[in-house]
Tab-separated table of C-alpha atoms and ligand atoms in Angstrom:
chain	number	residue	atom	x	y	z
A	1	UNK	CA	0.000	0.000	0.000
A	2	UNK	CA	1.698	3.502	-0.729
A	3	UNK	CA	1.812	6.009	2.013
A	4	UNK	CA	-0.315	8.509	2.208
A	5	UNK	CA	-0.178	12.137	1.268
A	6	UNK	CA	-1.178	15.703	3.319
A	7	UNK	CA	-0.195	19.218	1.437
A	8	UNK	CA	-1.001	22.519	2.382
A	9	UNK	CA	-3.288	24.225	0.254
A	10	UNK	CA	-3.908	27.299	-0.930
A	11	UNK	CA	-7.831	26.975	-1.765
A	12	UNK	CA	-7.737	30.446	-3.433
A	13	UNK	CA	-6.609	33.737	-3.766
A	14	UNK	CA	-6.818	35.580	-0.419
A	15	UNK	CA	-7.411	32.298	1.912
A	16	UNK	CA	-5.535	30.691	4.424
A	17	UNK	CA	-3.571	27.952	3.994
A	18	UNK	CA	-5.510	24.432	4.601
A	19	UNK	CA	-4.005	21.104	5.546
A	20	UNK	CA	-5.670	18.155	3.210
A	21	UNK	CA	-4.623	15.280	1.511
A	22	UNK	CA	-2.655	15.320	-1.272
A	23	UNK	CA	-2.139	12.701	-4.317
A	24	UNK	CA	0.757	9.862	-3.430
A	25	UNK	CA	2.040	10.049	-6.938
A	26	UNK	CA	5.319	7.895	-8.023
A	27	UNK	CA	8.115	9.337	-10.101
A	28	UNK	CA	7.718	9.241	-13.730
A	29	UNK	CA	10.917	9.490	-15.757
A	30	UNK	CA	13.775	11.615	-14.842
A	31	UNK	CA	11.789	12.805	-11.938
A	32	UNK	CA	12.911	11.485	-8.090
A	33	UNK	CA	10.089	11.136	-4.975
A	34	UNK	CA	11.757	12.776	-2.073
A	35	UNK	CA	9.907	12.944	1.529
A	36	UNK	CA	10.617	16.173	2.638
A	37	UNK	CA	12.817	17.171	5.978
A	38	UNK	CA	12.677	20.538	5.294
A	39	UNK	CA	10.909	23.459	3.048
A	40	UNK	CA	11.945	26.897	2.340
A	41	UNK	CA	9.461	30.037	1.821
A	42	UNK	CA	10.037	32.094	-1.144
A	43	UNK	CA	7.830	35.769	-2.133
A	44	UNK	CA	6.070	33.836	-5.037
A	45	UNK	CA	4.815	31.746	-2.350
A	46	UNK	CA	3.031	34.884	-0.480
A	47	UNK	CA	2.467	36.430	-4.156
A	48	UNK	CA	0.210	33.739	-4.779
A	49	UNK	CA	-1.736	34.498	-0.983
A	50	UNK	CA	-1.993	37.569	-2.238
A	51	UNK	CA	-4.039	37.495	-5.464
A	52	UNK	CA	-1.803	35.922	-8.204
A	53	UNK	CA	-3.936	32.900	-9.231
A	54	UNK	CA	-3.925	31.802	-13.182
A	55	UNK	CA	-5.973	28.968	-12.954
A	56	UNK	CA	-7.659	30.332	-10.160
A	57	UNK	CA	-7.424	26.460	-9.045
A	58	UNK	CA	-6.613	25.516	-5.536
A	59	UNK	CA	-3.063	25.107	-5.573
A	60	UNK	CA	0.300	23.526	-3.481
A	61	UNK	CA	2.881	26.421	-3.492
A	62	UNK	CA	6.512	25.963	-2.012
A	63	UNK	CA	9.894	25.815	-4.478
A	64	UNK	CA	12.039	24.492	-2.161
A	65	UNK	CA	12.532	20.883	-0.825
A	66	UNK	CA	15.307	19.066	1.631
A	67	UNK	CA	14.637	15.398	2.361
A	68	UNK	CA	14.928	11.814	1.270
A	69	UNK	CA	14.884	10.059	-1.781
A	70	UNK	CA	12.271	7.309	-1.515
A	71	UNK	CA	12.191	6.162	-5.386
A	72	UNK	CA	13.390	7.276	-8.842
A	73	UNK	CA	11.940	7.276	-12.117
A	74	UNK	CA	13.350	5.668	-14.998
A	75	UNK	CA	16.712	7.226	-16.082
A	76	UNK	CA	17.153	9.140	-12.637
A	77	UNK	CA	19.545	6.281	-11.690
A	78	UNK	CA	22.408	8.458	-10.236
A	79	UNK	CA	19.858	8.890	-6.468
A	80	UNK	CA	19.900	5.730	-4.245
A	81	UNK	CA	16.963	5.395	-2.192
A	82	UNK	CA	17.480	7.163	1.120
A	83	UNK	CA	19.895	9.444	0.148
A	84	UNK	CA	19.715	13.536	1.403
A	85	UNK	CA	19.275	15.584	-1.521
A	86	UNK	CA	18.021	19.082	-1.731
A	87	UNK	CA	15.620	19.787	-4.830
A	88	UNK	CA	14.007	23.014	-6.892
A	89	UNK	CA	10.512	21.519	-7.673
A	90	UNK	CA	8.714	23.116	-10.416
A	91	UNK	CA	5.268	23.060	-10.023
A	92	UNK	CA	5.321	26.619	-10.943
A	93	UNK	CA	6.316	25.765	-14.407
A	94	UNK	CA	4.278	22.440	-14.419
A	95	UNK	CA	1.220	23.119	-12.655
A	96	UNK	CA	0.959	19.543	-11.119
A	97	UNK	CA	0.679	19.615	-7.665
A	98	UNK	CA	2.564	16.871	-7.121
A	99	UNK	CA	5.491	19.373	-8.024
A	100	UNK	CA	5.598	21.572	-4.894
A	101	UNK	CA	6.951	21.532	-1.862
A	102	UNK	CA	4.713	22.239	0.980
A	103	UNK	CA	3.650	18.636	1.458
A	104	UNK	CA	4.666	15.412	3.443
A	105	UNK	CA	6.302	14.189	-0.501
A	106	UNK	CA	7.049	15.657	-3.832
A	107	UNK	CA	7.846	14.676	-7.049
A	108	UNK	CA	11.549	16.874	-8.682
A	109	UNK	CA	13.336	16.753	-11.604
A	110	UNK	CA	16.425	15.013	-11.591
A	111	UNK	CA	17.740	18.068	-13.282
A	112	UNK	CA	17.624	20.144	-10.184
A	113	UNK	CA	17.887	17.750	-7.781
A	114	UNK	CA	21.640	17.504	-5.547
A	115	UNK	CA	22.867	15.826	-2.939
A	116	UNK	CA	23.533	16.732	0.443
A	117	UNK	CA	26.497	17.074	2.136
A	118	UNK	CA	26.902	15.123	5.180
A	119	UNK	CA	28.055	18.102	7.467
A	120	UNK	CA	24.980	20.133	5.980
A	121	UNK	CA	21.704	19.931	7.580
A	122	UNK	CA	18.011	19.304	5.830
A	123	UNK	CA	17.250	23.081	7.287
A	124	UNK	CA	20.888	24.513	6.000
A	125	UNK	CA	20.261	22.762	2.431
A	126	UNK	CA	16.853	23.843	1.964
A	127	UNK	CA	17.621	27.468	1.525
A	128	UNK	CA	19.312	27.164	-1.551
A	129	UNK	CA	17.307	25.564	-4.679
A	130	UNK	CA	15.503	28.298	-5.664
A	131	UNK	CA	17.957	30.718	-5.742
A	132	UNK	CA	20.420	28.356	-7.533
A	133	UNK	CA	17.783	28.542	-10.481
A	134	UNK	CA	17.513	31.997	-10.588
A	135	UNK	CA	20.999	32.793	-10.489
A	136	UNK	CA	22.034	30.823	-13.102
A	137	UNK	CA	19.209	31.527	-15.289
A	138	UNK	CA	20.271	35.396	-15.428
A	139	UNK	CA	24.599	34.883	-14.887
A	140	UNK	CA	24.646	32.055	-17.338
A	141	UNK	CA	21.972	32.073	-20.327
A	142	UNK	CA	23.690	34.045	-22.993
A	143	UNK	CA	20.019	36.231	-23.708
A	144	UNK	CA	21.149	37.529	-20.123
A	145	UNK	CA	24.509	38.149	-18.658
A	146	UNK	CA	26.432	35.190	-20.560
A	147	UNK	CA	29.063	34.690	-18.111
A	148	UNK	CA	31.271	31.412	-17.978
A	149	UNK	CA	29.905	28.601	-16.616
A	150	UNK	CA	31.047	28.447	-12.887
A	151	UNK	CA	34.226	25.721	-12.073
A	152	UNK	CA	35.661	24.262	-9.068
A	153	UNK	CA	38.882	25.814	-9.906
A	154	UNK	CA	38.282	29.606	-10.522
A	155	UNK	CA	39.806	31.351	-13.315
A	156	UNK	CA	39.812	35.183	-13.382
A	157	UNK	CA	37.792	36.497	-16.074
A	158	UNK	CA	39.286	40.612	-15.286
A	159	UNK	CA	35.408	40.947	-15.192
A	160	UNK	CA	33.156	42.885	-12.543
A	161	UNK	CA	30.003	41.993	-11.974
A	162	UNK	CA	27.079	44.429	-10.132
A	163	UNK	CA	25.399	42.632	-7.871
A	164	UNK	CA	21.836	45.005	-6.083
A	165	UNK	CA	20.836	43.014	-3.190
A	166	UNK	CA	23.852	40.909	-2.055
A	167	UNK	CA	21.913	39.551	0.821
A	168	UNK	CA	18.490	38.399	-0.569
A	169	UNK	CA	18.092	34.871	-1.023
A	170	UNK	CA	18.689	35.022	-4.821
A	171	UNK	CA	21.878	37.704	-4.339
A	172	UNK	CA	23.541	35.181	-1.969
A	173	UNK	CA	23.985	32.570	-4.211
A	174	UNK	CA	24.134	35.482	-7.461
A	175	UNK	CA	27.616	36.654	-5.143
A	176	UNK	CA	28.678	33.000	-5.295
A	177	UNK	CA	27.833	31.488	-8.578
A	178	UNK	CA	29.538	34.556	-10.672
A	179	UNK	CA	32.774	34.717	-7.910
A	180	UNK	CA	33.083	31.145	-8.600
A	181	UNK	CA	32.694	32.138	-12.402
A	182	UNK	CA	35.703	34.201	-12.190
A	183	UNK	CA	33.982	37.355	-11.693
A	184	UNK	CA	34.970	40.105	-9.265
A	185	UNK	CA	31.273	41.161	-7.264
A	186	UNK	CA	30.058	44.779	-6.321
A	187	UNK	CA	27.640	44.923	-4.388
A	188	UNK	CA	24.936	46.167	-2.507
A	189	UNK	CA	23.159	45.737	1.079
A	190	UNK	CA	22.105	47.103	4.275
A	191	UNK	CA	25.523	48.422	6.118
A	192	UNK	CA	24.867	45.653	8.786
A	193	UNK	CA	25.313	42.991	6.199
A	194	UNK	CA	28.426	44.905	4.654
A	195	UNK	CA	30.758	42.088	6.318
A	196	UNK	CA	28.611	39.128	5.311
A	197	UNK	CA	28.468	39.632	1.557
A	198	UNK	CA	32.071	40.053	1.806
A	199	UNK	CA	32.357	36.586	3.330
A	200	UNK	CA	29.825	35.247	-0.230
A	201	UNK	CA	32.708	36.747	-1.758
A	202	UNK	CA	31.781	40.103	-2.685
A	203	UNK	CA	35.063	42.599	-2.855
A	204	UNK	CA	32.991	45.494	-2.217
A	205	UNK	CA	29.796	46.493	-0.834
A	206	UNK	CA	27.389	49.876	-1.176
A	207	UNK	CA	24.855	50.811	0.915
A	208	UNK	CA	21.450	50.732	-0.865
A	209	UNK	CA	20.279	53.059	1.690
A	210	UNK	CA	22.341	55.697	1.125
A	211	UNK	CA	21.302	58.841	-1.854
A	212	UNK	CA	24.776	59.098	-2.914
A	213	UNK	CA	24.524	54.970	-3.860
A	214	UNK	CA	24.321	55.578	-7.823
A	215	UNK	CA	27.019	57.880	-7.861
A	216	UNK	CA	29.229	56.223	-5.544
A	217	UNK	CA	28.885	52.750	-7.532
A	218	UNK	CA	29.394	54.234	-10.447
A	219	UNK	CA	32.871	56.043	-9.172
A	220	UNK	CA	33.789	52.672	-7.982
A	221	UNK	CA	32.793	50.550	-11.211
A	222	UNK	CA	34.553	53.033	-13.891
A	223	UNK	CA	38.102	51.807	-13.126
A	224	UNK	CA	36.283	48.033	-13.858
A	225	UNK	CA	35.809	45.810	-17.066
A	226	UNK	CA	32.192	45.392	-16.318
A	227	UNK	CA	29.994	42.736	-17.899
A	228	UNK	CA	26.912	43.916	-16.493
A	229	UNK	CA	24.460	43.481	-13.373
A	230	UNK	CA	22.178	41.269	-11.419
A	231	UNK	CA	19.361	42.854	-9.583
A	232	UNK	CA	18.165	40.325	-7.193
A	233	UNK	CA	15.030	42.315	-5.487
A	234	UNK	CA	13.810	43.920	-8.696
A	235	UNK	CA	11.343	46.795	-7.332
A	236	UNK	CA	10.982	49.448	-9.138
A	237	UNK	CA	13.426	51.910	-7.645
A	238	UNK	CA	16.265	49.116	-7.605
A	239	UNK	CA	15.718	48.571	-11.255
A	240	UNK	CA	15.968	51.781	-12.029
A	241	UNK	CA	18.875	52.681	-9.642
A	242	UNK	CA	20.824	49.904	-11.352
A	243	UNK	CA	20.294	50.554	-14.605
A	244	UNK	CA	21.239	54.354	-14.374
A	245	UNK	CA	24.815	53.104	-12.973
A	246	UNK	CA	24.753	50.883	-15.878
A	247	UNK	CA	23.732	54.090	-17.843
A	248	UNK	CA	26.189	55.899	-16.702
A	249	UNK	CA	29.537	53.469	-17.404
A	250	UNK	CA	28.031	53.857	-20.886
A	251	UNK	CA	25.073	50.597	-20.990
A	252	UNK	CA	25.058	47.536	-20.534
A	253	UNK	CA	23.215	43.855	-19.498
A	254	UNK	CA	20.808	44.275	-16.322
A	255	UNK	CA	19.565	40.373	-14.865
A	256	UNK	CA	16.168	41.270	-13.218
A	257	UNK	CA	13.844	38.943	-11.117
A	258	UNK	CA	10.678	40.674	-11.583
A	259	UNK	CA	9.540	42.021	-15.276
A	260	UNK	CA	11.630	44.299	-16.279
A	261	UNK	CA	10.215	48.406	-15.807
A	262	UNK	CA	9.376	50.903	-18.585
A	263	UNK	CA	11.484	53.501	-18.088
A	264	UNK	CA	14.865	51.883	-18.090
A	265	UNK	CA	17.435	53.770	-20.045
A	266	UNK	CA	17.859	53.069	-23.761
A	267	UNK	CA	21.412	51.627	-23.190
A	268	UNK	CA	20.250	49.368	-20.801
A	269	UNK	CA	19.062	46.116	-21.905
A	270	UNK	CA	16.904	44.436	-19.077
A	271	UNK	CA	15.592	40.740	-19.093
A	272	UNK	CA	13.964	39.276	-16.515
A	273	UNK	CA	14.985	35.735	-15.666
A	274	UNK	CA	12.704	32.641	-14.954
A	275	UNK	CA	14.043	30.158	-12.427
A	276	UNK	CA	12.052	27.308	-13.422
A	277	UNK	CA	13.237	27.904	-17.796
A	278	UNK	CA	17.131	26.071	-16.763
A	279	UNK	CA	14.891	23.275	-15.507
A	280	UNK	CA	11.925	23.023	-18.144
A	281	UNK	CA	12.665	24.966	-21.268
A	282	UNK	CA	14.915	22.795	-24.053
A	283	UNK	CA	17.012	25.578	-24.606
A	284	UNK	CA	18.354	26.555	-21.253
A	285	UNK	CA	18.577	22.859	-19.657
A	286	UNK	CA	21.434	23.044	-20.506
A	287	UNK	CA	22.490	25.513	-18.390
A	288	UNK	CA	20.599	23.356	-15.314
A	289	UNK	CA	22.487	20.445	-16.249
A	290	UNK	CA	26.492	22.203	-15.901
A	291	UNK	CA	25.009	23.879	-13.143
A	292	UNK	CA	22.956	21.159	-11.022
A	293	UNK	CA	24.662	18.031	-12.150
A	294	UNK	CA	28.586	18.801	-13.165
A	295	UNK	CA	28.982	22.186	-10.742
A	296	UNK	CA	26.728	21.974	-7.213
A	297	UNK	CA	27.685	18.641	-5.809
A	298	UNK	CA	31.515	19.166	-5.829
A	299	UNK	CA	30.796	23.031	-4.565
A	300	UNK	CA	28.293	22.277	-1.942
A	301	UNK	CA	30.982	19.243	-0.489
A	302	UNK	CA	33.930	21.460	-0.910
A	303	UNK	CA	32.520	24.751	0.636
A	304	UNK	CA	32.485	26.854	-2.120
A	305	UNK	CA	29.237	26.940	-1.979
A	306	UNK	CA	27.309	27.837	0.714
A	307	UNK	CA	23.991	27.431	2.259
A	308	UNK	CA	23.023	31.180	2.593
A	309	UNK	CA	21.437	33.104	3.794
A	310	UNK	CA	20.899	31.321	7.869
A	311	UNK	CA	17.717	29.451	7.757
A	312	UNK	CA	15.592	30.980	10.529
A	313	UNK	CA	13.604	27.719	11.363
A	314	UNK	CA	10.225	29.182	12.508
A	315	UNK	CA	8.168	25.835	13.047
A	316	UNK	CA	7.750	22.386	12.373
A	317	UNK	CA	5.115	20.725	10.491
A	318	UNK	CA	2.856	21.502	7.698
A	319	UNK	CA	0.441	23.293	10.062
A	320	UNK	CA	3.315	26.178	10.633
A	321	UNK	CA	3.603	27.125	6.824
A	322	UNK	CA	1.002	29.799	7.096
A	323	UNK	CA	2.808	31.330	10.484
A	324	UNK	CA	6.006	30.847	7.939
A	325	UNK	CA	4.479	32.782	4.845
A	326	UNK	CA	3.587	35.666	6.970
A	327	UNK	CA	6.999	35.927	8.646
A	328	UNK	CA	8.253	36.406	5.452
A	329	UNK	CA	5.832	38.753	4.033
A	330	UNK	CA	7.045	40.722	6.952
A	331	UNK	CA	10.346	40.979	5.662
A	332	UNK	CA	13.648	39.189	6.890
A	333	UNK	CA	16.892	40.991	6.880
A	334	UNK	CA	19.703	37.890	5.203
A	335	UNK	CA	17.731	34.942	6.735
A	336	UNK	CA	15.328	32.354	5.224
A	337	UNK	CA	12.539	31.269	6.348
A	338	UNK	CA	12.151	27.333	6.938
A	339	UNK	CA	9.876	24.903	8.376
A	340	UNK	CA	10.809	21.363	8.735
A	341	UNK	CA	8.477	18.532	8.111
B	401	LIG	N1	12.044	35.299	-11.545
B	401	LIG	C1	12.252	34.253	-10.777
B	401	LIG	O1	12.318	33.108	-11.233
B	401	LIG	C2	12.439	34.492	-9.291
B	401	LIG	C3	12.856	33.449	-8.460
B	401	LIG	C4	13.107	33.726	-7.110
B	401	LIG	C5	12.891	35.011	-6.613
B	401	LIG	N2	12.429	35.967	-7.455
B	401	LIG	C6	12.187	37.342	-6.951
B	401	LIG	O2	13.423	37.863	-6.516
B	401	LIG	C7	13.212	38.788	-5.449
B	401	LIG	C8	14.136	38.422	-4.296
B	401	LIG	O3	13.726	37.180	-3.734
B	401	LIG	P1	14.510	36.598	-2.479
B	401	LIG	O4	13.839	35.357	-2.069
B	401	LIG	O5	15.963	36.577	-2.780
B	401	LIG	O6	14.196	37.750	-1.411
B	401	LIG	P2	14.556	37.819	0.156
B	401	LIG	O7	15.630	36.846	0.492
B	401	LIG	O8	13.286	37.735	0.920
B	401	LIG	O9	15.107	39.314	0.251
B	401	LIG	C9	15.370	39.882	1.513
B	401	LIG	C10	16.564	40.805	1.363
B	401	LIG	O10	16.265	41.820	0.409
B	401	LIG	C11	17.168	42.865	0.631
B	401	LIG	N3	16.583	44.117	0.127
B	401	LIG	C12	15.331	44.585	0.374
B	401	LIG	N4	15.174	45.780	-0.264
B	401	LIG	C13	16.345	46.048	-0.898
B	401	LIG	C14	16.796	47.118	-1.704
B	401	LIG	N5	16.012	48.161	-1.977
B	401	LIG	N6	18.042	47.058	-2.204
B	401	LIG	C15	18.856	45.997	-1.922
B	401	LIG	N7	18.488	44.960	-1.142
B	401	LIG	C16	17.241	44.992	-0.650
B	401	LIG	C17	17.351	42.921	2.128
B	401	LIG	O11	18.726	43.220	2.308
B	401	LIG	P3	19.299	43.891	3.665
B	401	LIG	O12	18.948	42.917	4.738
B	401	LIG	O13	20.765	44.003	3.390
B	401	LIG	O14	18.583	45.202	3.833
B	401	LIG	C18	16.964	41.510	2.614
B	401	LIG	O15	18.036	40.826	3.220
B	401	LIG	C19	11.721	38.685	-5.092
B	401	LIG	O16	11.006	39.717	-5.728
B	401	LIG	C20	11.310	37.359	-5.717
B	401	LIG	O17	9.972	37.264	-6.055
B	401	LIG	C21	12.202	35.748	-8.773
């Protein structure tokens, strides 16, 4: 007899989350079944609460998954049952419920599936899928800011890379994946988090917060060979900030994680990356595959790699994802929010 299922809903637009039952489906091919340990929340999570609904159907949301492999499709061979992996699941691109995270067991693609470390926790590892995704999808896809593929041994490009919002989820690992691509990392975050994006690897760090911030990062970046920028928050002001120090080194490539604004200058190009295309979409998989299968394992066990931001574990069990959602529609400061299972 299979084991049973419980999820936590979303029944619609607006609503509270609802534990119920949720299909025990098996893995199909290339996909792995993993019990989860641990899920992370993410803002698409609480953008969904909040009124974005394209089906309009009751829903699972989470992106995020740390657990157990309990059985592999056909062709997702290199996962032994029981082994820790951490996983992006992509019901956002799939629409199955079976492929999100805030239930007891999901279905992920082998393609963005890792495994653990054994000196890295389910609640440590959890933290990171996501924002692997996104990253790469806007470093690494050459409609974006084409940069070499990542290695284990770094070579210097002579590059610099802006990164806005070094200590969001998605700037973490942004910091990380391009320092590790032989980029050199500007960045930007709250002055209290100067010293941690230093330790992701960034060489120097702006304060957002401060009205001189354009100006300053654009003093710092004209003695640079600069490829371009990530903006990992994306509002409206950000965008814009970014792109007129992009502007004003003469143009340039601008990764966004929200759709790109209107009024972005002419010599800016800005594309707004889709974590879930390096998983699903034929012509960036391959991107997911150097980045997931021939990059992450060796960086997670070596260190390179790490799982940032802290998790802040707020509960345990399904029943504490809505608690967990509005935590982090609240706002956290370099901290995700996790719940284990
Ligand atoms: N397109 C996609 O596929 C995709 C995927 C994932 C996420 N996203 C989007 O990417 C954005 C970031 O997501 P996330 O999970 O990384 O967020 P997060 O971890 O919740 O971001 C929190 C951090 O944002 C920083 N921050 C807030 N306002 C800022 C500003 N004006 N300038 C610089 N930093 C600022 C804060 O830094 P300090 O603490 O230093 O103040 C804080 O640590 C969200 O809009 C999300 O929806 C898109």
């Amino acid at each position: 007899m299979s084991p049973t299922n419980r999820a936590a809903w979303l029944p619609a637009p607006n609503e509270k989350l609802e534990i119920r039952p949720s299909e025990f489906v098996k893995p199909g091919p290339g996909e792995i079944l993993i019990k989860n340990k641990a899920v992370s929340i993410n803002p698409v999570d609480f953008y969904f609460q909040d009124g974005y609904s394209p089906t309009g159907k009751p829903r699972i949301l989470g992106q995020d998954v740390a657990g157990e492999v309990v059985e592999v499709g056909e062709g997702a061979t290199d996962f032994a049952q029981g082994r820790r992996v951490l996983a992006h699941v992509v019901g956002l691109g799939t629409g199955r419920p079976q492929d999100s995270g805030f239930q007891e067991y999901s279905i992920a693609p082998a393609l963005s599936t890792c495994p653990i470390p054994d000196d890295m926790s389910f609640e440590q590892a959890t933290v990171l899928p996501l924002a692997i995704s996104t990253a790469a999808h806007g470093l690494f896809s050459s409609e974006y800011l084409g940069l070499p593929l990542p290695r284990h041994t770094v070579q210097d490009t002579g590059k610099t890379l802006l990164v806005w919002g070094a200590a969001s989820s998605v700037g973490c690992v942004a910091v990380q994946l391009a320092v590790a691509a032989g980029v050199n990392v500007v960045a930007t975050a709250s002055q209290k988090n100067f010293d941690f994006c230093r330790q992701l690897g960034a060489s120097e760090v702006f304060d957002y917060n401060s009205p001189s911030v354009v100006g300053d990062l654009t003093a710092a970046l004209q003695k640079r060979d600069v490829i371009g920028a990530y903006d990992a928050i994306s509002k409206r002001d950000t965008q814009l900030n970014t792109a007129q120090v992009l502007a004003q080194l003469g143009g340039g490539k601008l990764a966004v994680t929200l759709p790109p604004v209107d009024e972005i200058p002419a010599t800016v190009t800005a594309t707004g990356v889709y974590a879930v295309n390096i998983i699903l979409n034929g012509k960036d998989k391959a991107i997911g595959h150097a980045i997931w299968h021939d990059f992450l394992p060796g960086a997670l066990k070596s260190g390179q790699i790490k799982p940032m931001p802290k998790p802040l574990v707020f509960g345990h069990g399904l029943e504490t994802l809505q608690g967990a959602l509005d935590k982090l529609r609240a706002g956290v400061s370099a901290l995700k929010v996790v719940v284990t299972l």
